[in-house]
């Protein structure tokens, strides 16, 4: 019989399981519900998520939006079979970009695409997203699950996240009064966060280690578990310090591009950040990566956070107050350097000393 004479093809025959998608939605409803906050109390399942700015307590807000992904850290999650933390990374990469502009994250939407939908795997991923949203104080008000056979092979999947926050008009960062002599503080990272994982995976390949062996740099964890340590979310701590001290002038989220790419984004063109590299408490994972891969210091600094996930700029007179406010919220604060006049070569970051790799 010719193909044209065959009847009864279904979407399932093409590799898409609508029932699996519906099952996943039912599994994640309680997770989504757990992230409700003032301004968001709807159920998922509609064509769009709703948010009430007035109910959230804003009077004259400016909206701030950010989107991001998790990058090739997902390949480690897939290969190691650990799916419950990458959702935290997804949220962190978006909401940390909001808070550096002085904005409070309000709501989040995710996009999850896979070749073959496994409802339990999908629920684990969304569980991480919900955990990240709870930590950031934002509501998970919607998302999209796309099963696309032929687009993703094997157990591969991808994630994207979209976050919207708000700040009252006139309270956005960076402030306009950043000046020479202002102090640069650093907040400790939880590890590699979610950048540079193509290099991380290359270094692991060179090492010959499997994902399930003990991590050489972290006791009590496998290599896969240690490298999947989720990105630190700095939102509530920073918002608390901003509101308590009114002294934070600028924030920079240290992501891909490290110090030289991210810090200058929030500085006036006539200033540069002078950083004492010896003041950084470098986590063991970065020493292992540098030594195993033979990675030079400057390459480490422009690829990884090297132990500093967030930069805070304050006036010298406010260092003690801001440091105390952040430490009270559980942050590890490092005094890294100061603002100086930018040289003619235009470099936005100037290094003193060496990293303790």
Coordinates of C-alpha atoms in Angstrom, one line a residue:
X1 CA 0.0 0.0 0.0
X2 CA 1.3 3.4 -0.8
X3 CA 2.0 5.9 1.9
X4 CA -0.8 8.2 0.5
X5 CA -3.3 5.4 1.2
X6 CA -2.4 5.0 4.9
X7 CA -4.8 6.6 7.3
X8 CA -4.9 7.1 11.1
X9 CA -1.5 8.9 11.7
X10 CA -1.4 10.6 15.1
X11 CA 0.8 13.3 16.7
X12 CA 2.1 10.4 18.8
X13 CA 3.3 8.6 15.7
X14 CA 5.3 11.7 14.9
X15 CA 7.0 11.5 18.4
X16 CA 4.9 14.1 20.3
X17 CA 3.0 12.8 23.4
X18 CA 0.2 15.2 24.3
X19 CA -0.8 13.0 27.3
X20 CA 2.8 13.3 28.7
X21 CA 2.6 17.1 28.4
X22 CA -0.7 17.2 30.2
X23 CA 0.7 14.9 33.0
X24 CA 3.6 17.2 33.4
X25 CA 1.4 20.2 33.8
X26 CA -0.5 18.4 36.6
X27 CA 2.7 17.5 38.3
X28 CA 4.0 21.1 38.3
X29 CA 0.8 22.9 39.4
X30 CA 1.6 22.6 43.1
X31 CA 5.2 23.8 42.4
X32 CA 3.9 26.9 40.6
X33 CA 1.3 27.5 43.3
X34 CA 4.1 27.6 45.9
X35 CA 5.6 30.7 44.3
X36 CA 2.6 32.9 44.6
X37 CA 3.2 36.4 45.9
X38 CA 1.4 39.8 46.2
X39 CA 0.4 40.7 42.7
X40 CA 0.3 37.1 41.3
X41 CA -2.3 34.5 42.4
X42 CA -3.5 33.0 39.2
X43 CA -3.2 29.3 38.0
X44 CA -1.2 28.2 35.1
X45 CA -3.1 26.9 32.0
X46 CA -4.3 30.1 30.5
X47 CA -2.8 31.8 27.4
X48 CA -0.8 34.3 29.5
X49 CA 0.2 35.1 33.1
X50 CA -1.2 38.0 34.9
X51 CA 0.4 40.4 37.4
X52 CA -1.1 43.3 39.4
X53 CA 1.6 46.0 40.0
X54 CA -0.7 47.9 42.4
X55 CA -1.3 44.9 44.5
X56 CA 2.5 44.4 44.7
X57 CA 2.7 47.8 46.4
X58 CA 4.2 50.0 43.6
X59 CA 3.0 53.5 42.9
X60 CA 5.1 54.8 40.0
X61 CA 7.1 51.8 38.8
X62 CA 9.6 51.4 36.0
X63 CA 9.6 47.8 34.7
X64 CA 12.9 46.0 34.1
X65 CA 13.1 42.8 32.1
X66 CA 15.9 40.2 31.6
X67 CA 16.2 36.8 29.9
X68 CA 18.9 34.2 29.9
X69 CA 19.6 30.5 29.8
X70 CA 21.8 28.0 31.6
X71 CA 24.3 27.3 28.8
X72 CA 26.2 24.0 28.4
X73 CA 26.0 23.4 32.1
X74 CA 22.9 21.6 31.0
X75 CA 25.1 19.0 29.3
X76 CA 26.5 18.0 32.7
X77 CA 23.0 17.8 34.2
X78 CA 21.9 15.5 31.3
X79 CA 25.1 13.3 31.4
X80 CA 25.1 13.1 35.2
X81 CA 21.3 12.5 35.4
X82 CA 20.8 15.4 37.9
X83 CA 17.9 17.7 36.9
X84 CA 16.7 19.4 40.1
X85 CA 19.2 22.2 40.3
X86 CA 19.5 23.7 36.8
X87 CA 16.2 25.5 37.2
X88 CA 17.7 27.4 40.1
X89 CA 20.5 28.5 37.7
X90 CA 17.9 29.6 35.2
X91 CA 16.2 31.9 37.6
X92 CA 19.4 33.2 39.1
X93 CA 20.9 34.2 35.8
X94 CA 17.8 36.4 35.1
X95 CA 16.9 37.8 38.6
X96 CA 20.5 38.7 39.4
X97 CA 20.5 40.8 36.3
X98 CA 17.3 42.6 37.5
X99 CA 18.6 43.4 41.0
X100 CA 21.8 45.0 39.8
X101 CA 19.5 47.7 38.3
X102 CA 17.8 48.2 41.7
X103 CA 14.7 46.3 40.6
X104 CA 12.7 43.8 42.7
X105 CA 11.9 40.6 40.6
X106 CA 8.1 40.2 40.3
X107 CA 7.4 37.3 38.0
X108 CA 9.1 34.7 35.9
X109 CA 8.3 32.6 32.8
X110 CA 10.3 29.6 31.5
X111 CA 10.8 27.8 28.2
X112 CA 11.6 24.1 28.4
X113 CA 12.3 22.3 25.1
X114 CA 13.2 18.6 24.7
X115 CA 13.3 15.8 22.2
X116 CA 11.2 13.4 24.2
X117 CA 9.2 14.6 27.2
X118 CA 9.7 12.7 30.5
X119 CA 7.1 14.2 32.9
X120 CA 9.2 13.3 36.0
X121 CA 12.3 14.9 34.5
X122 CA 10.3 17.9 33.5
X123 CA 8.8 18.2 37.0
X124 CA 12.3 18.0 38.5
X125 CA 13.5 20.8 36.3
X126 CA 10.4 23.0 37.1
X127 CA 10.9 22.1 40.8
X128 CA 14.3 23.8 40.6
X129 CA 12.7 26.8 38.8
X130 CA 10.1 27.1 41.5
X131 CA 12.8 26.9 44.2
X132 CA 14.7 29.7 42.5
X133 CA 11.6 31.8 42.3
X134 CA 10.9 31.3 46.0
X135 CA 14.5 32.3 46.9
X136 CA 14.2 35.4 44.7
X137 CA 10.7 36.4 45.8
X138 CA 9.1 36.3 42.4
X139 CA 6.1 34.3 41.1
X140 CA 6.3 31.6 38.4
X141 CA 3.3 32.8 36.4
X142 CA 3.7 30.7 33.2
X143 CA 5.9 28.9 30.8
X144 CA 6.1 26.7 27.8
X145 CA 7.0 23.1 27.4
X146 CA 7.9 22.1 23.8
X147 CA 8.4 18.5 22.7
X148 CA 10.4 18.6 19.5
X149 CA 11.6 15.2 18.2
X150 CA 14.2 15.7 15.5
X151 CA 15.4 19.0 17.0
X152 CA 17.0 17.6 20.2
X153 CA 18.7 14.2 20.3
X154 CA 18.6 11.6 23.0
X155 CA 17.9 13.1 26.4
X156 CA 19.0 16.6 25.4
X157 CA 16.9 19.6 26.5
X158 CA 17.3 23.4 26.7
X159 CA 16.0 26.0 29.1
X160 CA 15.4 29.7 28.7
X161 CA 14.0 32.1 31.4
X162 CA 12.3 35.5 31.3
X163 CA 12.0 37.7 34.4
X164 CA 10.3 41.0 34.9
X165 CA 10.9 43.3 37.9
X166 CA 10.2 46.8 39.0
X167 CA 11.7 49.8 40.8
X168 CA 10.1 53.0 41.8
X169 CA 10.9 55.8 39.4
X170 CA 14.2 57.5 40.4
X171 CA 15.6 54.6 42.3
X172 CA 17.2 52.6 39.5
X173 CA 20.9 51.7 39.6
X174 CA 23.7 52.6 38.8
X175 CA 23.5 55.9 40.6
X176 CA 24.9 59.0 38.8
X177 CA 27.4 59.9 41.6
X178 CA 30.0 57.1 41.3
X179 CA 33.3 58.8 41.8
X180 CA 37.0 58.3 42.2
X181 CA 37.8 56.7 45.6
X182 CA 34.5 54.8 45.9
X183 CA 35.1 51.3 47.3
X184 CA 34.5 48.0 45.4
X185 CA 33.1 45.1 47.5
X186 CA 32.7 41.6 46.2
X187 CA 30.1 39.0 47.3
X188 CA 31.2 35.4 47.3
X189 CA 29.9 33.0 44.6
X190 CA 28.8 29.5 45.2
X191 CA 31.2 28.1 42.6
X192 CA 31.3 28.3 38.8
X193 CA 27.7 29.5 38.6
X194 CA 26.5 29.2 35.0
X195 CA 29.3 30.5 32.8
X196 CA 32.3 29.0 31.0
X197 CA 31.0 25.4 31.0
X198 CA 32.2 24.7 27.5
X199 CA 35.7 25.2 28.9
X200 CA 34.8 23.3 32.1
X201 CA 33.6 20.3 30.1
X202 CA 36.8 20.4 28.0
X203 CA 38.9 20.4 31.2
X204 CA 36.9 17.5 32.6
X205 CA 37.5 15.6 29.4
X206 CA 41.3 16.3 29.7
X207 CA 41.2 15.0 33.4
X208 CA 39.6 11.7 32.2
X209 CA 37.3 11.8 35.3
X210 CA 33.7 10.6 35.1
X211 CA 30.8 12.6 36.5
X212 CA 30.1 10.1 39.3
X213 CA 33.6 9.9 40.8
X214 CA 34.4 11.9 44.0
X215 CA 35.1 15.6 43.2
X216 CA 38.8 16.3 43.6
X217 CA 38.0 19.8 45.0
X218 CA 34.9 19.1 47.2
X219 CA 34.4 16.5 49.9
X220 CA 31.3 14.4 50.0
X221 CA 30.1 15.2 46.4
X222 CA 30.6 13.6 43.0
X223 CA 32.2 15.7 40.3
X224 CA 28.9 16.1 38.6
X225 CA 27.1 17.2 41.8
X226 CA 29.9 19.7 42.7
X227 CA 30.0 21.3 39.2
X228 CA 26.2 21.5 39.2
X229 CA 26.1 23.6 42.5
X230 CA 23.5 26.2 41.5
X231 CA 24.2 29.9 40.9
X232 CA 23.8 32.0 44.0
X233 CA 20.7 34.2 44.0
X234 CA 21.6 37.6 45.6
X235 CA 18.2 39.3 45.3
X236 CA 16.7 39.5 48.8
X237 CA 20.1 40.2 50.4
X238 CA 20.9 43.1 48.0
X239 CA 17.4 44.6 48.2
X240 CA 17.6 44.5 52.0
X241 CA 21.0 46.3 52.0
X242 CA 19.8 48.8 49.4
X243 CA 16.7 49.7 51.4
X244 CA 18.4 49.7 54.8
X245 CA 21.4 51.9 53.9
X246 CA 20.5 53.9 50.7
X247 CA 24.2 53.7 50.1
X248 CA 24.6 51.3 47.2
X249 CA 25.8 53.2 44.1
X250 CA 26.2 50.3 41.6
X251 CA 26.0 46.5 41.3
X252 CA 27.5 44.2 38.7
X253 CA 26.6 40.6 38.2
X254 CA 29.7 38.7 37.3
X255 CA 28.7 36.3 34.5
X256 CA 30.2 35.4 31.1
X257 CA 33.2 37.8 30.5
X258 CA 34.1 37.9 34.1
X259 CA 35.5 41.1 35.7
X260 CA 36.7 42.9 32.5
X261 CA 33.4 42.6 30.6
X262 CA 30.9 43.0 33.4
X263 CA 32.2 45.7 35.8
X264 CA 32.7 48.4 33.2
X265 CA 29.1 48.1 32.1
X266 CA 28.0 50.0 35.2
X267 CA 30.8 52.6 35.4
X268 CA 31.1 56.1 34.0
X269 CA 33.5 56.2 31.0
X270 CA 36.1 58.2 33.0
X271 CA 36.5 55.6 35.8
X272 CA 38.0 52.2 36.1
X273 CA 37.8 49.5 38.8
X274 CA 41.2 48.8 40.4
X275 CA 41.0 45.3 41.9
X276 CA 43.4 43.6 44.3
X277 CA 43.2 40.0 43.1
X278 CA 44.9 38.7 46.3
X279 CA 41.8 39.9 48.2
X280 CA 39.6 37.3 46.5
X281 CA 38.9 34.1 48.4
X282 CA 39.2 31.7 45.4
X283 CA 37.1 28.5 45.8
X284 CA 39.0 25.2 45.2
X285 CA 37.0 24.5 42.1
X286 CA 38.8 27.3 40.2
X287 CA 42.2 26.2 41.3
X288 CA 41.4 22.7 40.1
X289 CA 40.2 24.0 36.7
X290 CA 43.2 26.3 36.3
X291 CA 45.7 23.6 37.1
X292 CA 44.0 20.7 35.3
X293 CA 43.5 22.8 32.1
X294 CA 46.6 24.9 32.3
X295 CA 44.4 28.0 32.1
X296 CA 46.2 31.3 32.6
X297 CA 45.1 33.9 35.2
X298 CA 43.7 36.4 32.7
X299 CA 41.8 33.7 30.9
X300 CA 40.3 32.6 34.2
X301 CA 39.3 36.2 35.0
X302 CA 37.5 36.7 31.7
X303 CA 35.8 33.3 31.6
X304 CA 34.8 32.6 35.3
X305 CA 33.7 34.6 38.3
X306 CA 36.7 33.1 40.2
X307 CA 34.8 33.3 43.5
X308 CA 33.1 36.7 43.2
X309 CA 29.5 36.5 41.9
X310 CA 28.5 40.1 42.5
X311 CA 30.3 43.5 42.7
X312 CA 29.0 46.3 45.0
X313 CA 30.2 49.9 44.7
X314 CA 29.8 52.3 47.7
X315 CA 31.4 55.5 49.0
X316 CA 34.3 54.9 51.4
X317 CA 32.3 56.3 54.3
X318 CA 29.5 53.7 53.8
X319 CA 31.6 50.5 53.5
X320 CA 31.0 49.5 57.1
X321 CA 27.3 50.0 57.0
X322 CA 26.8 48.2 53.7
X323 CA 29.1 45.4 54.7
X324 CA 27.2 44.9 58.0
X325 CA 23.8 44.9 56.2
X326 CA 25.0 42.3 53.7
X327 CA 26.7 40.1 56.3
X328 CA 23.5 40.2 58.3
X329 CA 21.8 38.6 55.3
X330 CA 24.3 35.8 55.1
X331 CA 26.7 37.2 52.5
X332 CA 30.5 36.8 52.5
X333 CA 31.8 40.2 51.7
X334 CA 35.3 40.9 50.3
X335 CA 36.9 44.4 50.1
X336 CA 38.3 44.2 46.6
X337 CA 39.5 47.6 45.5
X338 CA 38.4 51.1 44.5
X339 CA 37.4 53.4 41.7
X340 CA 40.3 55.2 39.9
X341 CA 40.7 57.5 36.9
X342 CA 40.6 55.5 33.7
X343 CA 43.8 55.4 31.8
X344 CA 44.2 56.5 28.2
X345 CA 44.1 52.9 27.0
X346 CA 40.5 52.8 28.2
X347 CA 40.7 49.6 30.3
X348 CA 37.7 49.4 32.6
X349 CA 39.4 47.0 35.1
X350 CA 42.9 47.3 36.5
X351 CA 44.4 44.4 38.4
X352 CA 46.8 44.4 41.3
X353 CA 48.4 41.3 42.8
X354 CA 47.6 37.7 41.8
X355 CA 44.7 35.3 42.1
X356 CA 45.4 32.6 44.7
X357 CA 44.9 29.7 42.2

